[in-house]
Amino acid sequence: MKLFQPKIITALKDYNGKKLASDLVAGVIVAIIALPLSIALAIASGVSPEKGLYTAIVAGFVIALLGGSRVNISGPTAAFATIVAGIVAQFGIEGLVLATLMAGLLLILMGLCRLGSLIKYIPYTITTGFTAGIAVTIVIGQVKDFLGLTFAPGTHAVETSEKAVAIVRSFTTLNWQALVVGLVGLAILIVWQRIKYLNKIPGSLVAVVVGVLMVKLLPLEVNTIGDLYTISRQLPTFSFPHVDWEMIKALLPSAFTIAILAAIESLLSCVVSDGMIGDRHDSNTELIAQGAGNICSGLFGGIPATGAIARTAANVKNGGRSPVSGIVHAVVLLLILVLLMPYAAWIPMPIIAAILFMVAYNMSEWRQFVRICRRAPKSDILVLVLTFVLTVIFDLVVAIAVGMIVAVVLFMKRMADVTHVRAWSAADEHSKTDGGRLKDIPEHTAVFEIDGPMFFADSEKFSGFPFKEGDRVMILRMRNVPSIDGSAMRSLEALHRTCTARGMVLLLSHVNEQPMEVMKHAGFVEAVGEEHFLANIDEALAMARTVGERQ
């Protein structure tokens, strides 16, 4: 199987005019959906509105052309808003470009190393926790514009907690006109998606049009994009950032987080779309394409990009069946940038806030959050809530790092808890044959059965076997040991030395494939003697009798 094989190669083999027409329609519709979202997400990320379009155009085109999915639509997403805003606040636009390039390189490396399937090892509780946390940070970040608040001069409101404090302190500056515009826009977004026959027209576009008309015709004293930003319809231009080693080191955690988020979001989008069209994506090709798309986005003035689940679903529902629809979506956005971008200055900021409120609600997965809290084990709930809280209070880098560490530690504890060492006795139920007859344990023989994986978290269980005076043989029954690591191996080596010092023979029965490979590699099989590894407990008991008779 080839490491890199873009889907467009296979999709165009049986391409025809009918498929082209479907892709053209889907691409245009998705571009209309992406237009207000790209602008809103750019603003939420702390950059100028056109950079959202640059991202959707450049990254959307490159990823569609090179990607491992037939229908995945890529561009700016809400998952990046908080971390991008933090990078811009601390390192400026040049720092963001460098972080985006680094993330792109990391994604390409992940694809080249065939790590596409490893993303599934990130616990669902962590992805749910930080996704819900991002949703909360987006909502808090947009309250100011939704209410038309005016922060006091010199207010430092970069972190989510700082924004929350500033909102409370500035609440007396509430602009009722802005609130009315925001509520109208929010009502349109909520109602529009519930009316099925209107779904062909994006509710966000309708909200934008209505908001513009309200501010222009009534007129209302409400901030628009043009009041806060300089709108440019200039085409994306190539620019390489100044590379500074100290900045690279400082940005590496953020770049790693962007890469992980991009990988998770894009591959999840691919999985969802696979189910919708009955296809199967190539995860490693998709990661390489996402990396290339992010590099190009950074070099041409954009922000981080990844697969957008909602836009991908809209693409499929409107007939998109090949990467051509993604390419069309990027080209249409390019035309909109050149021809219509100046009119984006008319969009009221409360409408942008309302759109982002809906984005946050849709991405929050609050039902899954509640479901986990009600039904999952306490350890999973701890990881979920911890990741959520850390995302809101600190940032994604801290949340993902701590969440993964806690999840791994709790998983190891669970695995250690299910590993047991049982000593057999003549009347032990576990020593029965399949017919129900008790096995005959030879005199002066100790039999211990190990259940579960043997690894460092429970290695002390394998170093404290009780010895009785007169025992000549110890049998370790290992049929229920699927794996063993170096720490547990060391405990077994210590056990063998103790048995040798006491003049006892150590026998092992039914050692599975992975433990046997580890034992051979460690020289344990040679030290104990290959003849002391028996296929089953009956052979081990028979050898124990022979050894007892000789002694």
XYZ file of C-alpha atoms in Angstrom:
551
model
C 0.000 0.000 0.000
C 1.365 3.409 -1.005
C 2.159 5.861 1.782
C 0.862 8.882 -0.145
C -1.967 8.492 -2.632
C -4.312 11.493 -2.974
C -7.961 10.563 -3.467
C -8.275 12.860 -6.454
C -6.244 10.333 -8.490
C -8.800 7.559 -8.046
C -11.810 9.915 -8.005
C -11.069 11.239 -11.501
C -10.698 7.814 -13.129
C -14.443 7.483 -13.769
C -15.283 11.194 -13.642
C -17.994 12.574 -15.917
C -20.129 15.636 -16.580
C -22.848 14.630 -14.122
C -20.374 14.304 -11.266
C -18.773 17.604 -12.219
C -22.157 19.361 -12.060
C -22.829 17.903 -8.594
C -19.386 18.934 -7.358
C -19.822 22.465 -8.741
C -23.150 22.937 -6.946
C -21.790 21.493 -3.686
C -18.625 23.591 -3.880
C -20.567 26.840 -4.363
C -22.949 26.073 -1.480
C -20.099 25.141 0.870
C -18.253 28.345 -0.065
C -21.335 30.390 0.872
C -21.466 28.545 4.213
C -17.728 29.009 4.766
C -17.741 32.760 4.014
C -19.237 34.128 7.263
C -17.686 31.326 9.315
C -14.183 32.028 8.014
C -14.523 35.729 8.792
C -15.979 35.059 12.247
C -13.318 32.489 13.144
C -10.540 34.827 12.029
C -11.899 37.545 14.310
C -12.259 35.063 17.183
C -8.625 34.089 16.604
C -7.453 37.676 17.019
C -6.504 38.284 13.374
C -8.013 40.377 10.585
C -11.110 39.010 8.780
C -9.457 38.325 5.409
C -6.997 35.888 7.014
C -9.887 33.491 7.598
C -10.628 33.577 3.874
C -6.934 33.173 3.031
C -6.963 30.004 5.136
C -10.088 28.572 3.532
C -8.781 29.407 0.044
C -5.166 28.268 0.291
C -5.428 25.393 2.773
C -8.820 24.344 1.411
C -7.412 24.079 -2.127
C -4.166 22.287 -1.193
C -5.807 19.777 1.158
C -8.583 18.967 -1.326
C -5.969 18.422 -4.041
C -3.643 16.238 -1.942
C -5.952 14.780 0.718
C -6.866 11.206 1.523
C -10.630 11.844 1.575
C -12.973 12.347 -1.347
C -15.163 14.957 0.308
C -13.320 16.501 3.274
C -13.589 20.312 3.360
C -10.801 22.088 5.228
C -10.363 25.596 6.549
C -10.287 27.542 9.807
C -12.210 25.909 12.664
C -13.259 26.896 16.159
C -10.869 24.367 17.689
C -7.929 26.667 16.902
C -9.469 29.993 17.928
C -8.263 30.087 21.525
C -4.735 28.841 20.938
C -4.270 31.084 17.869
C -5.458 34.130 19.815
C -2.955 33.308 22.561
C -0.075 32.982 20.090
C -0.973 36.276 18.395
C -1.208 38.074 21.738
C 2.203 36.801 22.874
C 4.248 36.478 19.676
C 2.379 38.520 17.070
C 1.410 37.509 13.525
C 4.950 36.417 12.697
C 4.899 34.020 15.641
C 1.581 32.612 14.438
C 2.982 32.039 10.939
C 5.989 30.219 12.398
C 3.793 28.077 14.667
C 1.554 27.194 11.703
C 4.571 26.165 9.607
C 5.935 24.048 12.462
C 2.553 22.388 12.935
C 2.436 21.635 9.210
C 5.854 19.985 9.338
C 4.786 17.920 12.349
C 1.667 16.755 10.494
C 3.738 15.694 7.486
C 6.104 13.773 9.759
C 3.126 12.082 11.426
C 1.860 10.980 8.026
C 5.273 9.803 6.814
C 5.693 7.789 10.028
C 2.270 6.196 9.445
C 0.822 7.607 12.654
C -2.640 8.147 11.212
C -4.058 5.206 13.143
C -2.439 6.288 16.429
C -4.806 9.233 16.825
C -7.444 6.757 18.037
C -5.373 6.218 21.184
C -6.233 9.705 22.453
C -9.059 9.059 24.955
C -12.521 10.258 24.024
C -12.825 11.894 27.444
C -9.905 14.189 26.594
C -11.246 15.213 23.180
C -14.706 15.809 24.663
C -13.231 17.774 27.568
C -11.093 20.154 25.548
C -13.772 20.559 22.866
C -16.299 21.629 25.493
C -13.638 23.879 27.038
C -12.940 25.546 23.685
C -16.682 26.139 23.248
C -16.852 27.908 26.612
C -13.820 30.082 25.812
C -15.371 31.086 22.479
C -18.632 32.070 24.165
C -16.850 34.126 26.835
C -14.707 35.781 24.166
C -17.788 36.902 22.183
C -19.929 38.233 25.038
C -18.287 41.676 24.710
C -19.366 42.132 21.080
C -22.764 40.487 21.584
C -23.627 42.942 24.378
C -21.801 45.887 22.803
C -19.657 46.376 25.905
C -16.845 48.919 26.079
C -13.799 47.842 28.081
C -11.998 50.530 30.087
C -8.795 51.879 28.482
C -5.775 49.763 29.354
C -7.839 46.640 30.066
C -5.737 43.503 29.508
C -8.136 40.785 28.399
C -6.275 37.991 26.620
C -6.855 34.948 28.823
C -10.399 33.650 29.249
C -10.423 34.471 32.967
C -9.295 38.039 32.206
C -12.073 38.412 29.636
C -14.666 37.180 32.141
C -13.489 39.705 34.745
C -13.480 42.521 32.174
C -17.031 41.627 31.092
C -18.308 41.821 34.659
C -16.564 45.149 35.285
C -17.845 46.639 32.001
C -21.422 45.384 32.217
C -22.760 48.889 32.875
C -21.633 49.897 29.349
C -24.110 47.464 27.768
C -25.411 48.668 24.378
C -29.068 47.692 24.054
C -29.027 48.259 20.307
C -26.141 45.811 19.880
C -27.955 43.298 22.078
C -31.098 43.557 19.950
C -29.125 42.979 16.734
C -27.325 40.025 18.336
C -30.567 38.463 19.605
C -32.205 38.811 16.181
C -29.200 37.168 14.542
C -29.178 34.368 17.138
C -32.916 33.782 16.692
C -32.472 33.488 12.924
C -29.640 30.977 13.368
C -31.662 28.856 15.790
C -34.929 28.901 13.854
C -33.422 28.616 10.374
C -31.730 25.280 11.042
C -35.051 23.810 12.211
C -36.851 24.587 8.933
C -35.832 21.766 6.590
C -36.848 23.322 3.266
C -34.671 26.368 4.008
C -31.498 24.363 4.685
C -30.153 25.038 1.193
C -29.564 28.653 2.232
C -27.065 28.979 5.104
C -28.657 30.527 8.186
C -25.443 32.408 8.942
C -25.653 34.217 5.590
C -29.270 35.171 6.267
C -28.310 36.456 9.725
C -25.526 38.563 8.199
C -27.848 40.099 5.601
C -30.563 40.875 8.167
C -27.995 42.335 10.569
C -26.532 44.592 7.886
C -30.005 45.823 6.882
C -30.928 46.544 10.513
C -27.817 48.630 11.113
C -28.009 50.443 7.761
C -31.735 51.165 7.579
C -32.877 51.775 11.148
C -30.050 53.070 11.771
C -28.474 51.655 14.947
C -25.315 52.597 16.792
C -23.609 49.207 16.574
C -19.985 48.375 15.869
C -19.344 46.694 12.523
C -16.280 44.840 11.256
C -15.256 47.997 9.390
C -15.260 49.999 12.627
C -12.702 47.671 14.217
C -10.688 46.240 11.314
C -9.206 47.385 8.051
C -10.783 45.249 5.349
C -8.550 44.127 2.509
C -9.430 42.327 -0.698
C -5.791 41.843 -1.606
C -4.916 38.371 -2.849
C -2.866 36.135 -0.529
C 0.836 36.913 -0.982
C 3.857 34.776 -0.135
C 5.818 35.793 2.954
C 8.376 33.760 4.889
C 8.695 34.603 8.607
C 11.888 35.459 10.403
C 13.121 32.229 11.990
C 14.517 32.613 15.468
C 15.706 29.586 17.463
C 14.428 30.986 20.761
C 10.997 31.602 19.242
C 10.963 28.082 17.781
C 11.564 26.630 21.248
C 8.899 28.860 22.763
C 6.339 27.977 20.068
C 7.001 24.229 19.926
C 4.326 23.255 22.521
C 1.723 25.367 20.714
C 2.757 23.949 17.312
C 2.477 20.428 18.689
C -1.004 21.176 20.043
C -2.098 22.637 16.698
C -0.790 19.536 14.903
C -2.593 17.165 17.262
C -5.831 19.148 16.998
C -5.572 19.273 13.207
C -4.966 15.534 13.060
C -7.878 14.714 15.366
C -10.351 17.078 13.692
C -9.433 16.137 10.128
C -9.449 12.381 10.683
C -12.697 12.576 12.642
C -14.201 14.526 9.763
C -12.951 11.841 7.359
C -14.526 9.068 9.449
C -17.876 10.887 9.527
C -17.834 11.510 5.775
C -16.792 7.896 5.064
C -20.011 6.746 6.694
C -22.032 9.212 4.622
C -20.669 8.196 1.205
C -19.596 4.584 1.830
C -15.921 5.231 1.166
C -12.704 4.736 3.145
C -10.176 7.518 3.607
C -6.388 7.170 3.707
C -5.390 8.586 7.099
C -1.657 8.966 6.409
C -2.259 10.702 3.077
C -4.719 13.009 4.839
C -2.159 13.922 7.513
C 0.460 14.735 4.877
C -2.085 16.862 2.995
C -3.103 18.656 6.193
C 0.559 19.386 6.843
C 1.096 20.749 3.329
C -2.103 22.808 3.598
C -1.049 24.379 6.883
C 2.418 25.198 5.557
C 0.911 26.899 2.504
C -1.663 28.680 4.662
C 1.077 30.082 6.897
C 3.220 31.166 3.954
C 0.298 32.955 2.296
C -1.017 34.851 5.321
C -3.513 32.350 6.702
C -4.012 30.676 10.082
C -4.059 26.960 11.047
C -6.557 24.808 9.158
C -8.087 21.370 9.485
C -11.038 19.326 8.282
C -14.353 20.975 9.182
C -17.020 18.411 10.028
C -20.038 20.678 9.466
C -18.765 21.983 6.104
C -17.825 18.447 5.038
C -21.315 17.181 5.919
C -22.852 20.068 3.943
C -20.640 19.153 0.992
C -21.887 15.558 1.011
C -25.545 16.510 1.507
C -25.395 18.860 -1.482
C -23.918 16.290 -3.854
C -20.149 16.573 -3.427
C -18.494 13.240 -4.203
C -14.911 14.092 -5.157
C -12.118 16.481 -4.150
C -13.249 18.716 -7.018
C -15.999 20.145 -4.771
C -13.355 21.192 -2.222
C -11.312 22.860 -4.953
C -14.418 24.657 -6.259
C -15.199 25.861 -2.722
C -11.713 27.434 -2.516
C -11.983 29.070 -5.962
C -15.419 30.556 -5.191
C -14.083 32.017 -1.933
C -11.205 33.539 -3.900
C -13.688 35.267 -6.216
C -15.695 36.496 -3.223
C -12.502 37.866 -1.663
C -11.693 39.883 -4.803
C -15.201 41.060 -5.643
C -17.177 41.319 -2.402
C -14.730 41.555 0.503
C -15.157 45.341 1.033
C -18.826 44.740 1.861
C -17.756 42.569 4.815
C -17.045 45.848 6.598
C -20.828 46.292 6.964
C -21.301 43.118 9.044
C -22.300 44.021 12.647
C -20.078 42.583 15.377
C -23.076 41.204 17.361
C -23.940 39.070 14.306
C -20.383 37.702 14.264
C -20.764 36.933 17.981
C -24.115 35.194 17.367
C -22.580 33.024 14.629
C -19.744 32.037 16.960
C -22.230 31.277 19.753
C -23.870 28.726 17.438
C -20.486 27.335 16.407
C -19.595 26.918 20.082
C -22.927 25.256 20.863
C -22.631 22.808 17.970
C -19.046 21.850 18.814
C -19.549 21.604 22.592
C -21.080 18.098 22.539
C -22.699 18.931 25.869
C -24.980 15.910 25.653
C -21.961 13.599 25.458
C -20.359 15.551 28.296
C -23.408 14.972 30.519
C -23.664 11.334 29.428
C -20.061 10.648 30.433
C -20.584 12.355 33.806
C -23.650 10.188 34.463
C -22.507 6.791 33.246
C -18.718 6.608 32.934
C -16.294 5.352 35.619
C -15.069 7.974 38.077
C -11.590 7.948 36.533
C -13.014 8.918 33.124
C -15.100 11.673 34.689
C -11.970 13.005 36.416
C -10.063 13.184 33.104
C -13.043 14.806 31.347
C -13.636 17.517 33.960
C -9.916 18.162 34.495
C -9.290 18.640 30.761
C -12.342 20.891 30.482
C -11.380 23.089 33.437
C -7.728 23.389 32.381
C -8.778 24.374 28.844
C -10.959 27.178 30.182
C -8.603 28.421 32.919
C -5.240 27.907 31.211
C -4.927 26.709 27.612
C -5.035 23.665 25.357
C -1.329 22.879 25.741
C -1.691 22.459 29.492
C -5.079 20.732 29.223
C -4.008 18.082 26.707
C -0.665 17.405 28.416
C -2.146 17.037 31.899
C -5.189 15.163 30.592
C -3.028 12.603 28.792
C -0.763 12.115 31.820
C -3.699 11.613 34.185
C -5.467 9.297 31.710
C -2.344 7.154 31.307
C -1.727 6.964 35.066
C -5.352 6.011 35.766
C -5.270 3.426 32.977
C -2.134 1.865 34.441
C -3.782 1.756 37.848
C -6.804 -0.030 36.380
C -4.555 -2.531 34.653
C -2.588 -3.073 37.858
C -5.818 -3.596 39.790
C -6.960 -6.413 37.497
C -3.637 -8.282 37.733
C -3.628 -10.891 40.489
C -1.348 -13.635 41.756
C -3.139 -16.651 43.260
C -1.546 -19.511 45.138
C -3.012 -22.949 44.417
C -3.931 -25.405 47.096
C -5.117 -28.972 46.884
C -8.740 -27.836 47.310
C -8.480 -24.726 45.129
C -11.335 -24.362 42.665
C -8.871 -22.926 40.118
C -6.873 -26.173 40.156
C -9.733 -28.248 38.797
C -9.569 -29.986 35.439
C -12.184 -29.313 32.771
C -14.095 -32.333 34.056
C -14.297 -30.843 37.531
C -11.678 -33.127 39.119
C -9.075 -31.458 41.337
C -5.551 -31.583 39.956
C -3.065 -33.495 42.007
C -0.403 -31.049 43.223
C 2.820 -32.938 44.008
C 4.315 -32.729 47.486
C 6.786 -29.915 48.130
C 5.453 -28.006 45.073
C 4.117 -24.446 45.101
C 1.829 -23.387 42.237
C 1.029 -19.738 41.530
C -1.303 -18.518 38.801
C -0.886 -14.985 37.388
C -3.886 -13.247 35.819
C -3.443 -10.043 33.822
C -0.599 -8.079 32.203
C 2.722 -7.931 34.043
C 4.188 -4.423 33.941
C 5.978 -1.890 36.108
C 2.850 -0.627 37.893
C 2.321 -3.999 39.562
C 5.818 -5.511 39.454
C 5.962 -5.678 43.259
C 3.273 -8.383 43.119
C 5.778 -10.685 41.402
C 8.611 -10.220 43.862
C 6.886 -11.275 47.073
C 5.886 -14.899 46.490
C 5.476 -16.706 49.847
C 7.969 -19.548 50.273
C 7.347 -22.517 52.528
C 9.991 -24.673 54.129
C 10.467 -27.845 52.182
C 9.285 -26.529 48.834
C 11.432 -27.910 46.031
C 9.545 -26.722 42.963
C 7.751 -23.493 42.074
C 5.358 -23.429 39.118
C 4.178 -20.153 37.562
C 1.052 -20.650 35.480
C 0.964 -17.795 32.924
C -1.776 -18.658 30.468
C -3.683 -15.450 31.392
C -0.676 -13.141 31.024
C -0.994 -11.383 27.635
C 2.087 -9.163 27.984
C 5.095 -8.367 30.140
C 7.490 -5.421 30.323
C 11.080 -4.891 31.482
C 10.215 -4.073 35.111
C 8.158 -7.231 35.560
C 10.910 -9.157 33.768
C 13.373 -7.907 36.341
C 11.085 -9.166 39.129
C 10.995 -12.603 37.516
C 14.782 -12.640 37.281
C 14.971 -11.805 41.004
C 12.479 -14.607 41.712
C 14.637 -17.057 39.743
C 17.734 -16.055 41.725
C 15.836 -16.557 44.975
C 14.640 -20.008 43.862
C 18.187 -20.986 42.860
C 19.557 -19.798 46.226
C 16.954 -21.944 48.058
C 17.690 -24.960 45.888
C 14.298 -24.807 44.168
C 13.447 -25.466 40.538
C 11.382 -22.797 38.735
C 8.902 -24.033 36.106
C 6.707 -21.875 33.881
C 3.600 -23.158 32.107
C 1.709 -21.802 29.104
C 3.796 -18.678 28.467
C 2.139 -16.669 25.710
C 3.879 -15.290 22.620
C 4.697 -11.724 23.731
C 5.998 -12.692 27.210
C 8.075 -15.488 25.647
C 9.692 -13.076 23.186
C 10.585 -10.689 26.021
C 11.991 -13.542 28.119
C 14.128 -14.828 25.246
C 15.434 -11.350 24.472
C 16.320 -10.798 28.138
C 18.178 -14.143 28.337
C 15.704 -15.411 30.934
C 14.776 -18.545 28.979
C 18.449 -19.497 28.694
C 19.056 -18.795 32.385
C 16.078 -20.855 33.582
C 16.476 -23.566 30.981
C 14.238 -24.032 27.968
C 13.144 -27.420 29.278
C 11.551 -25.661 32.258
C 9.012 -23.900 30.003
C 6.039 -26.251 29.641
C 3.081 -26.075 27.275
C 0.421 -26.484 29.993
C -0.107 -26.985 33.701
C -0.398 -30.786 33.430
C 3.081 -31.048 31.899
C 4.415 -28.713 34.579
C 2.882 -30.786 37.380
C 4.278 -33.969 35.811
C 7.789 -32.474 35.689
C 7.390 -31.300 39.304
C 6.751 -34.916 40.339
C 9.836 -36.065 38.477
C 11.970 -33.369 40.090
C 10.575 -34.229 43.534
C 11.351 -37.902 43.081
C 14.943 -37.136 42.026
C 15.480 -34.924 45.057
